[in-house]
XYZ file of C-alpha atoms in Angstrom:
529
model
C 34.426 12.755 -62.892
C 36.686 14.012 -60.099
C 40.496 14.192 -60.819
C 43.520 13.462 -58.298
C 46.193 15.275 -58.186
C 48.203 15.823 -61.302
C 45.000 14.576 -63.449
C 45.348 10.567 -62.622
C 42.593 9.471 -61.352
C 42.000 6.819 -59.161
C 39.816 3.792 -60.209
C 40.161 4.149 -64.211
C 44.155 3.421 -64.258
C 44.843 0.377 -67.030
C 44.156 -2.994 -64.305
C 43.743 -6.547 -65.562
C 41.409 -6.613 -62.413
C 38.113 -7.215 -63.601
C 36.535 -4.382 -60.640
C 37.907 -0.919 -59.948
C 40.870 -0.965 -57.461
C 39.199 1.960 -55.754
C 35.467 -0.377 -55.047
C 37.517 -3.201 -54.006
C 39.095 -0.738 -50.840
C 35.745 0.053 -50.379
C 34.099 -3.224 -50.786
C 37.343 -4.632 -47.907
C 36.196 -1.402 -45.425
C 32.208 -2.487 -45.617
C 32.890 -5.655 -44.594
C 36.104 -5.122 -41.857
C 33.037 -2.746 -40.344
C 30.351 -5.298 -40.720
C 32.471 -8.035 -39.024
C 33.706 -5.743 -36.008
C 29.930 -4.658 -35.608
C 29.189 -9.110 -34.780
C 32.175 -9.014 -32.524
C 32.011 -6.531 -31.296
C 29.884 -8.067 -28.217
C 31.552 -10.915 -27.991
C 34.740 -9.560 -25.477
C 31.350 -7.407 -24.012
C 29.775 -11.204 -22.851
C 32.677 -13.682 -22.491
C 35.403 -11.041 -20.346
C 32.731 -11.810 -17.350
C 31.605 -14.602 -17.885
C 35.122 -15.780 -17.334
C 35.618 -13.847 -14.544
C 32.512 -14.888 -13.045
C 33.196 -18.679 -13.501
C 36.558 -19.133 -13.035
C 37.575 -15.162 -11.396
C 40.293 -13.380 -12.219
C 43.686 -15.837 -11.956
C 41.844 -18.233 -13.875
C 41.516 -15.389 -16.591
C 44.917 -14.298 -16.151
C 45.486 -17.972 -16.970
C 44.203 -18.453 -19.986
C 45.464 -14.872 -21.394
C 48.980 -16.986 -20.292
C 47.590 -19.409 -23.186
C 46.427 -16.562 -25.578
C 50.160 -14.980 -25.203
C 51.707 -18.493 -25.542
C 49.237 -18.492 -28.978
C 49.826 -14.720 -30.104
C 54.156 -15.643 -29.526
C 53.978 -18.733 -31.279
C 52.704 -16.669 -34.856
C 56.270 -15.238 -34.831
C 57.791 -18.989 -35.904
C 55.959 -17.857 -39.625
C 58.916 -15.347 -40.725
C 57.047 -13.310 -42.289
C 55.387 -15.233 -44.714
C 51.954 -14.343 -43.871
C 52.553 -10.917 -45.568
C 54.372 -11.883 -47.443
C 52.201 -14.404 -49.440
C 49.670 -11.633 -49.229
C 52.232 -9.968 -51.619
C 52.716 -12.281 -53.757
C 49.177 -13.245 -53.906
C 48.823 -9.779 -54.937
C 51.552 -9.760 -57.558
C 50.409 -12.665 -59.284
C 46.945 -12.330 -59.832
C 47.475 -8.702 -60.899
C 49.001 -9.786 -64.452
C 46.863 -13.635 -63.874
C 50.237 -15.495 -63.929
C 47.826 -18.572 -62.172
C 50.990 -20.670 -63.100
C 53.726 -18.753 -60.703
C 50.472 -18.560 -58.316
C 49.773 -21.560 -58.634
C 54.007 -22.716 -57.535
C 54.276 -20.094 -54.473
C 50.889 -21.553 -52.824
C 51.767 -24.805 -52.623
C 55.594 -23.976 -51.763
C 53.728 -21.699 -49.295
C 51.378 -24.884 -47.558
C 53.944 -27.010 -47.289
C 56.201 -24.715 -45.784
C 53.144 -23.985 -42.728
C 52.543 -27.740 -42.888
C 56.084 -27.658 -41.242
C 55.764 -24.418 -38.753
C 52.890 -26.576 -37.937
C 54.766 -29.280 -36.971
C 57.438 -27.641 -35.704
C 55.984 -25.524 -32.847
C 53.611 -27.844 -32.248
C 56.337 -30.567 -31.378
C 58.068 -27.981 -28.920
C 54.916 -26.744 -27.326
C 54.298 -30.192 -26.645
C 57.900 -30.929 -25.363
C 57.836 -27.523 -23.220
C 54.664 -28.111 -21.944
C 56.137 -29.164 -18.089
C 58.466 -26.128 -18.128
C 56.213 -23.575 -19.510
C 53.486 -24.363 -17.068
C 56.525 -24.430 -13.776
C 57.638 -20.646 -15.426
C 53.985 -19.535 -16.249
C 51.343 -20.736 -14.584
C 53.449 -21.259 -10.588
C 50.295 -19.512 -9.079
C 47.767 -20.897 -11.264
C 45.020 -22.052 -8.571
C 44.628 -25.609 -10.999
C 46.949 -28.761 -10.916
C 50.308 -28.855 -12.997
C 49.426 -32.088 -14.645
C 46.551 -30.404 -15.495
C 48.164 -27.303 -16.326
C 50.601 -29.091 -18.546
C 47.884 -31.307 -20.136
C 45.539 -27.915 -20.919
C 49.052 -26.596 -23.671
C 48.892 -30.005 -24.841
C 45.680 -29.784 -26.143
C 46.586 -26.414 -27.145
C 48.765 -27.218 -29.319
C 45.791 -28.065 -31.602
C 44.536 -24.540 -31.226
C 47.485 -22.902 -32.510
C 48.430 -25.752 -35.311
C 44.389 -24.696 -36.691
C 45.516 -20.707 -36.082
C 48.447 -20.953 -38.191
C 46.925 -22.649 -40.858
C 44.126 -20.637 -40.801
C 47.273 -17.610 -41.434
C 48.099 -19.103 -44.277
C 44.304 -18.845 -46.103
C 43.376 -15.257 -44.510
C 46.913 -13.917 -46.528
C 45.824 -15.901 -49.802
C 42.311 -14.187 -49.529
C 43.444 -11.310 -48.434
C 46.348 -11.075 -51.221
C 43.466 -11.950 -54.033
C 41.702 -8.445 -52.299
C 38.710 -10.357 -50.382
C 39.135 -9.079 -48.209
C 35.199 -9.378 -47.711
C 35.416 -13.533 -47.128
C 38.664 -12.737 -44.757
C 36.083 -11.415 -42.973
C 33.570 -13.113 -43.466
C 35.808 -16.436 -42.033
C 37.498 -14.646 -39.535
C 33.643 -13.176 -38.264
C 32.766 -16.781 -38.401
C 35.559 -18.112 -36.274
C 35.170 -15.623 -33.628
C 31.552 -16.053 -33.310
C 32.323 -19.842 -32.644
C 35.293 -19.025 -30.353
C 32.562 -17.233 -27.570
C 29.623 -20.054 -28.663
C 31.310 -23.314 -28.268
C 34.139 -22.486 -25.537
C 31.200 -20.378 -23.534
C 28.333 -22.915 -23.041
C 31.221 -25.279 -21.829
C 32.524 -22.694 -19.750
C 29.091 -22.274 -18.107
C 28.552 -25.895 -18.413
C 31.095 -25.782 -15.649
C 34.034 -26.984 -17.701
C 36.561 -24.315 -16.035
C 39.810 -23.482 -18.642
C 39.281 -27.430 -20.379
C 36.083 -25.411 -21.900
C 38.440 -23.041 -22.855
C 40.181 -24.893 -24.474
C 38.135 -26.953 -26.271
C 35.730 -24.684 -27.761
C 39.083 -23.006 -29.265
C 40.045 -26.349 -30.834
C 36.587 -27.204 -32.311
C 36.731 -23.259 -34.196
C 39.705 -23.192 -35.438
C 38.972 -26.827 -37.119
C 35.629 -25.375 -38.985
C 37.534 -22.682 -39.373
C 40.095 -24.684 -41.935
C 37.079 -26.384 -42.773
C 35.673 -23.336 -45.020
C 38.238 -22.021 -45.229
C 40.038 -24.785 -47.634
C 36.697 -24.967 -49.688
C 36.858 -20.688 -50.165
C 39.920 -20.885 -51.447
C 38.981 -23.667 -53.921
C 35.895 -21.624 -55.198
C 38.255 -18.304 -55.801
C 41.003 -20.063 -57.616
C 39.866 -23.371 -58.971
C 42.916 -22.365 -61.647
C 44.903 -23.427 -58.674
C 44.685 -27.601 -57.356
C 46.740 -27.038 -53.769
C 49.081 -29.648 -52.931
C 51.961 -29.858 -50.699
C 54.182 -32.296 -52.420
C 54.422 -29.336 -55.317
C 57.275 -27.645 -53.132
C 60.368 -25.698 -55.024
C 62.869 -24.563 -53.070
C 63.465 -21.415 -55.435
C 60.170 -20.586 -54.705
C 60.918 -20.719 -50.684
C 63.933 -19.340 -50.611
C 62.075 -15.876 -52.667
C 59.702 -15.848 -50.361
C 62.117 -16.083 -47.756
C 64.382 -13.465 -48.842
C 61.481 -10.711 -48.391
C 59.726 -12.096 -45.743
C 62.921 -12.220 -43.648
C 62.906 -8.130 -43.972
C 59.334 -7.894 -42.848
C 59.446 -10.622 -40.121
C 61.015 -8.315 -38.155
C 57.984 -5.428 -37.772
C 55.842 -8.599 -37.440
C 58.179 -9.870 -34.414
C 58.292 -6.423 -32.911
C 54.515 -6.203 -33.289
C 54.234 -9.772 -31.355
C 55.909 -8.696 -28.590
C 54.733 -5.094 -28.047
C 50.952 -7.166 -27.789
C 52.157 -10.024 -25.163
C 55.814 -9.597 -23.796
C 54.330 -7.547 -20.736
C 51.353 -10.533 -20.440
C 54.491 -13.674 -20.537
C 56.707 -10.812 -17.848
C 54.166 -10.528 -15.660
C 53.330 -14.316 -15.186
C 57.318 -15.579 -15.012
C 57.413 -12.437 -12.125
C 54.237 -10.740 -10.185
C 51.427 -14.292 -11.229
C 48.372 -14.674 -13.221
C 46.760 -11.817 -11.893
C 47.678 -8.934 -12.963
C 48.019 -10.664 -16.286
C 43.951 -11.049 -15.523
C 44.635 -6.470 -15.178
C 47.258 -5.917 -17.858
C 45.126 -8.638 -20.539
C 41.463 -7.174 -20.249
C 42.975 -3.505 -20.819
C 45.268 -4.167 -23.655
C 42.555 -6.974 -25.349
C 40.151 -3.954 -25.388
C 42.580 -1.810 -26.676
C 43.311 -4.038 -29.571
C 40.351 -4.764 -30.561
C 39.320 -1.325 -31.288
C 42.324 -0.776 -32.865
C 41.470 -3.477 -34.585
C 38.154 -1.998 -35.601
C 39.830 0.763 -37.127
C 42.737 -1.331 -38.720
C 40.328 -2.813 -40.989
C 40.550 0.496 -42.504
C 43.439 0.208 -43.534
C 43.179 -3.566 -44.277
C 42.984 -2.842 -47.763
C 46.614 -1.102 -47.949
C 48.991 -3.792 -48.139
C 47.626 -5.440 -51.672
C 46.163 -1.810 -53.239
C 49.618 -0.587 -52.744
C 51.575 -4.052 -54.233
C 48.754 -3.746 -57.631
C 49.947 -0.016 -57.885
C 53.396 -1.261 -57.703
C 53.277 -3.982 -60.023
C 52.255 -1.089 -62.442
C 53.973 1.401 -61.805
C 52.158 4.141 -60.527
C 53.324 5.967 -58.144
C 50.830 9.013 -58.606
C 47.947 6.704 -57.541
C 50.238 4.893 -54.505
C 51.215 7.863 -53.264
C 47.616 8.988 -53.324
C 46.598 6.066 -50.972
C 48.849 7.262 -48.464
C 46.373 10.590 -48.183
C 43.655 8.790 -48.287
C 44.051 6.392 -45.684
C 45.455 8.407 -43.058
C 42.313 10.625 -44.083
C 39.456 7.715 -43.042
C 41.801 6.495 -40.562
C 41.116 10.224 -38.818
C 37.859 10.595 -39.665
C 36.800 7.494 -37.552
C 39.548 6.665 -35.189
C 39.700 9.754 -33.697
C 36.189 10.018 -32.363
C 36.041 6.470 -31.324
C 39.132 6.951 -28.920
C 38.253 10.495 -27.572
C 34.802 9.228 -26.635
C 35.830 5.744 -25.397
C 38.283 7.743 -22.722
C 35.568 10.363 -21.885
C 33.481 7.848 -20.928
C 36.101 4.211 -20.389
C 35.340 5.118 -16.408
C 31.964 4.825 -16.203
C 31.876 2.218 -18.501
C 34.402 -0.459 -16.474
C 32.324 0.083 -13.765
C 29.215 -0.737 -15.542
C 31.301 -3.568 -17.533
C 32.938 -5.042 -14.275
C 31.866 -3.254 -11.379
C 34.039 -0.913 -9.281
C 36.359 -3.086 -7.992
C 37.793 -3.345 -11.447
C 38.772 0.386 -11.853
C 42.109 -0.658 -11.722
C 42.121 -1.154 -14.941
C 40.604 2.547 -16.686
C 43.776 4.161 -16.847
C 45.671 1.610 -18.167
C 42.535 1.404 -20.956
C 43.129 4.971 -21.310
C 46.526 4.570 -22.138
C 47.093 1.756 -23.937
C 44.284 2.744 -26.426
C 46.231 6.467 -27.459
C 48.945 4.988 -27.817
C 47.733 1.620 -29.988
C 46.175 4.148 -32.210
C 49.489 6.464 -33.025
C 51.429 3.173 -33.576
C 48.156 2.221 -35.743
C 48.456 5.506 -37.613
C 52.397 4.615 -38.955
C 49.946 1.508 -40.717
C 49.412 3.443 -44.066
C 53.209 4.067 -44.146
C 54.152 0.584 -43.399
C 51.778 -0.881 -45.790
C 52.647 1.367 -49.063
C 56.204 0.445 -48.291
C 55.604 -2.896 -47.534
C 53.737 -3.014 -50.703
C 56.359 -1.703 -52.359
C 58.986 -4.267 -51.259
C 61.028 -1.688 -49.226
C 61.528 -2.896 -45.663
C 63.862 -0.952 -44.244
C 62.499 1.948 -42.230
C 60.137 -0.527 -40.565
C 62.602 -2.957 -39.731
C 64.897 -0.177 -38.176
C 61.978 1.235 -36.133
C 61.224 -2.105 -35.385
C 64.109 -3.028 -33.777
C 64.084 0.205 -32.264
C 60.587 -0.348 -30.707
C 61.559 -4.004 -29.766
C 64.711 -3.364 -27.689
C 63.340 -0.313 -26.013
C 60.249 -2.864 -24.925
C 61.368 -5.665 -23.806
C 64.095 -4.162 -21.402
C 61.610 -0.891 -20.580
C 59.377 -3.263 -19.685
C 61.733 -6.079 -17.537
C 62.792 -3.117 -15.536
C 59.469 -1.150 -14.761
C 57.875 -4.594 -13.973
C 60.076 -5.976 -11.403
C 60.200 -2.621 -9.931
C 56.914 -1.478 -9.540
C 54.823 -4.621 -11.158
C 51.466 -3.854 -12.964
C 51.384 -0.523 -13.806
C 55.194 -1.144 -14.784
C 53.651 -3.311 -17.743
C 51.250 -0.621 -18.647
C 54.455 2.310 -19.284
C 56.791 0.253 -20.347
C 54.490 -1.103 -23.026
C 53.714 3.155 -23.878
C 56.812 4.258 -24.292
C 58.297 2.396 -26.559
C 55.519 2.194 -29.150
C 55.435 5.865 -28.966
C 59.224 6.024 -29.120
C 59.353 3.517 -32.530
C 56.146 5.054 -33.869
C 57.845 8.035 -34.354
C 61.107 7.116 -35.280
C 59.480 5.044 -38.315
C 57.069 8.451 -39.395
C 60.410 10.744 -39.588
C 62.327 7.784 -41.308
C 59.188 7.604 -43.555
C 58.989 11.233 -44.503
C 62.459 11.623 -44.948
C 62.936 8.247 -47.868
C 58.985 9.446 -49.670
C 59.693 12.846 -49.198
C 56.132 12.558 -48.452
C 54.858 16.183 -46.993
C 54.157 14.864 -43.317
C 52.424 18.475 -42.385
C 49.946 18.108 -45.761
C 48.637 14.551 -43.607
C 48.500 16.499 -39.861
C 46.328 19.453 -41.773
C 44.179 17.272 -44.308
C 43.544 13.653 -41.918
C 43.810 14.761 -38.262
C 43.816 18.288 -37.439
C 39.596 18.323 -38.269
C 38.904 15.379 -36.801
C 40.191 16.076 -33.770
C 39.466 19.530 -32.947
C 35.576 18.670 -33.670
C 35.860 15.262 -31.516
C 37.505 17.028 -28.406
C 35.302 20.311 -28.945
C 31.922 17.811 -29.737
C 33.203 15.809 -26.667
C 33.764 18.665 -23.938
C 30.323 20.192 -24.631
C 28.407 17.459 -23.801
C 30.643 16.486 -20.362
C 29.888 19.425 -19.541
C 26.370 19.391 -19.922
C 26.222 15.500 -18.621
C 28.781 14.234 -17.101
C 28.732 10.433 -17.363
C 29.501 9.470 -13.900
C 26.239 7.809 -13.426
C 24.452 7.121 -16.819
C 23.152 4.074 -17.366
C 24.082 2.095 -20.743
C 21.219 2.844 -22.389
C 22.608 6.844 -20.882
C 25.650 5.868 -22.615
C 24.412 4.614 -25.683
C 22.510 7.652 -26.610
C 25.527 10.077 -25.520
C 27.511 8.047 -28.330
C 24.842 8.682 -30.420
C 24.520 12.430 -29.314
C 28.407 12.485 -29.663
C 28.043 11.067 -33.621
C 25.086 12.572 -34.707
C 27.087 16.607 -33.689
C 30.490 14.832 -34.608
C 29.562 14.245 -37.798
C 27.589 17.235 -38.602
C 30.791 19.397 -37.215
C 32.961 16.978 -39.585
C 30.428 17.874 -42.670
C 30.953 22.284 -42.059
C 34.133 21.390 -41.916
C 34.540 21.176 -45.504
C 36.571 17.888 -45.120
C 35.651 15.833 -47.684
C 36.614 17.190 -50.960
C 35.254 15.808 -54.718
C 36.661 12.031 -54.595
C 35.190 11.880 -50.776
C 32.006 12.519 -52.253
C 31.771 10.673 -55.582
C 32.422 7.552 -53.961
C 30.334 8.575 -51.148
C 27.884 9.017 -53.100
C 27.897 6.468 -55.541
C 27.627 3.880 -52.401
C 24.842 5.480 -50.737
C 22.668 6.954 -53.417
C 20.749 9.918 -51.118
C 24.334 11.126 -50.357
C 23.610 13.782 -53.554
C 20.234 14.508 -52.115
C 21.653 15.801 -49.091
C 25.226 17.345 -50.498
C 22.809 19.547 -52.040
C 20.137 19.905 -49.751
C 22.473 21.740 -47.612
C 24.996 22.400 -50.109
C 27.949 20.700 -48.872
C 30.832 21.073 -50.563
């Protein structure tokens, strides 16, 4: 059995869980990857459909609706991540009475948040229509009506966040990803059908309402089956438990708020200062960059509950190793993905949306690289969050928040659409660098080890392979089949280069061989590692 540093085995420390921690992490990552296999085609189908049916201005209007939905997540006050951590802590100890108190108190708080958010959006709908949707083609009364209908989408999403935090805390990200996939597919199916039938923006709103409530129903059944020991009842609210949650969540909230602001504030400022058409441009590039980031982020999704579990057991050695492994696997898949997409983005946008939409190519590339840099802070932030120490995350989030709002406001006012892109990229990069410096100063972990073991070989292999392919066959006139074929060739040669570079150690091979038995034979044939 391969051993990690200091002779500590990752899967064999004492634990009350039935399934080893390493196995749960692998299972979670696999299901996260499968989720994106199923939902990856959705934006490639829905974006052209929306543009065809309601135009760029209509797409920008819908993007404003989604931005409002994103910004309402600020109202949860950090309770989503807090519940995941506390559920993981209680479940690791099998303390079901405490878990019942936690979940019932959390349910009450989320229902109260739902009521407050719904009432606020309902009352503010006329003001929002005037300030954010002033140049939308539908009449103002239609915008007010649709915003009030959209309150149901927001309410369903708030409850979905509650239930997904429970399944995440149980380290059942397989179910979290399955339900999330179902939600995305149902939203696309319902709204796409109504849009195709000529319902316009109403079709998009109605489709999302239907999908949201189906998802909440699925989660209610699922949580009941995963935790038969706990009965959800919002009347069993414990004020002391709520105070305990808020004492942690308010610290976590600042970092969460920064993420939401980074993702949504440019759309709001563009809508207010320029109009909904550039909101559409920005949202297409930003949405694709965030979806690629999200697909790569599934690699990190098990880190918070795993870190909480290890911290509860007092296992600092495995906690440290979790940090380096998370970076290693993020770089393994993330670096080549970003390299390939950036290299073919111009041709991809032409094939996807037409040559008249190449205005989004450069912003897409900039946002892709910036989001990956920011994602690379994830292992550190999640390790600290699982350990209950949030000060570095709070400080860097506050720094990024101030820089983003101030810089974006000035640049959008002066330059419009390009200013939104520059404001996001500069502020996120600065905040990411600040967090990395704070994290490594606090933990003493080696930044040089992270760069050498995790990023050096993937960057070198992907860059060299892609440069060779671009020299042999530039993608400027490739068809869809050509792009897919080029991606396949790139993946094949990148995999070969990574294997020959001795990127994987004995622990990596043991896990791979346990999941894919044929890997053991391939390792012997090629004498790798």
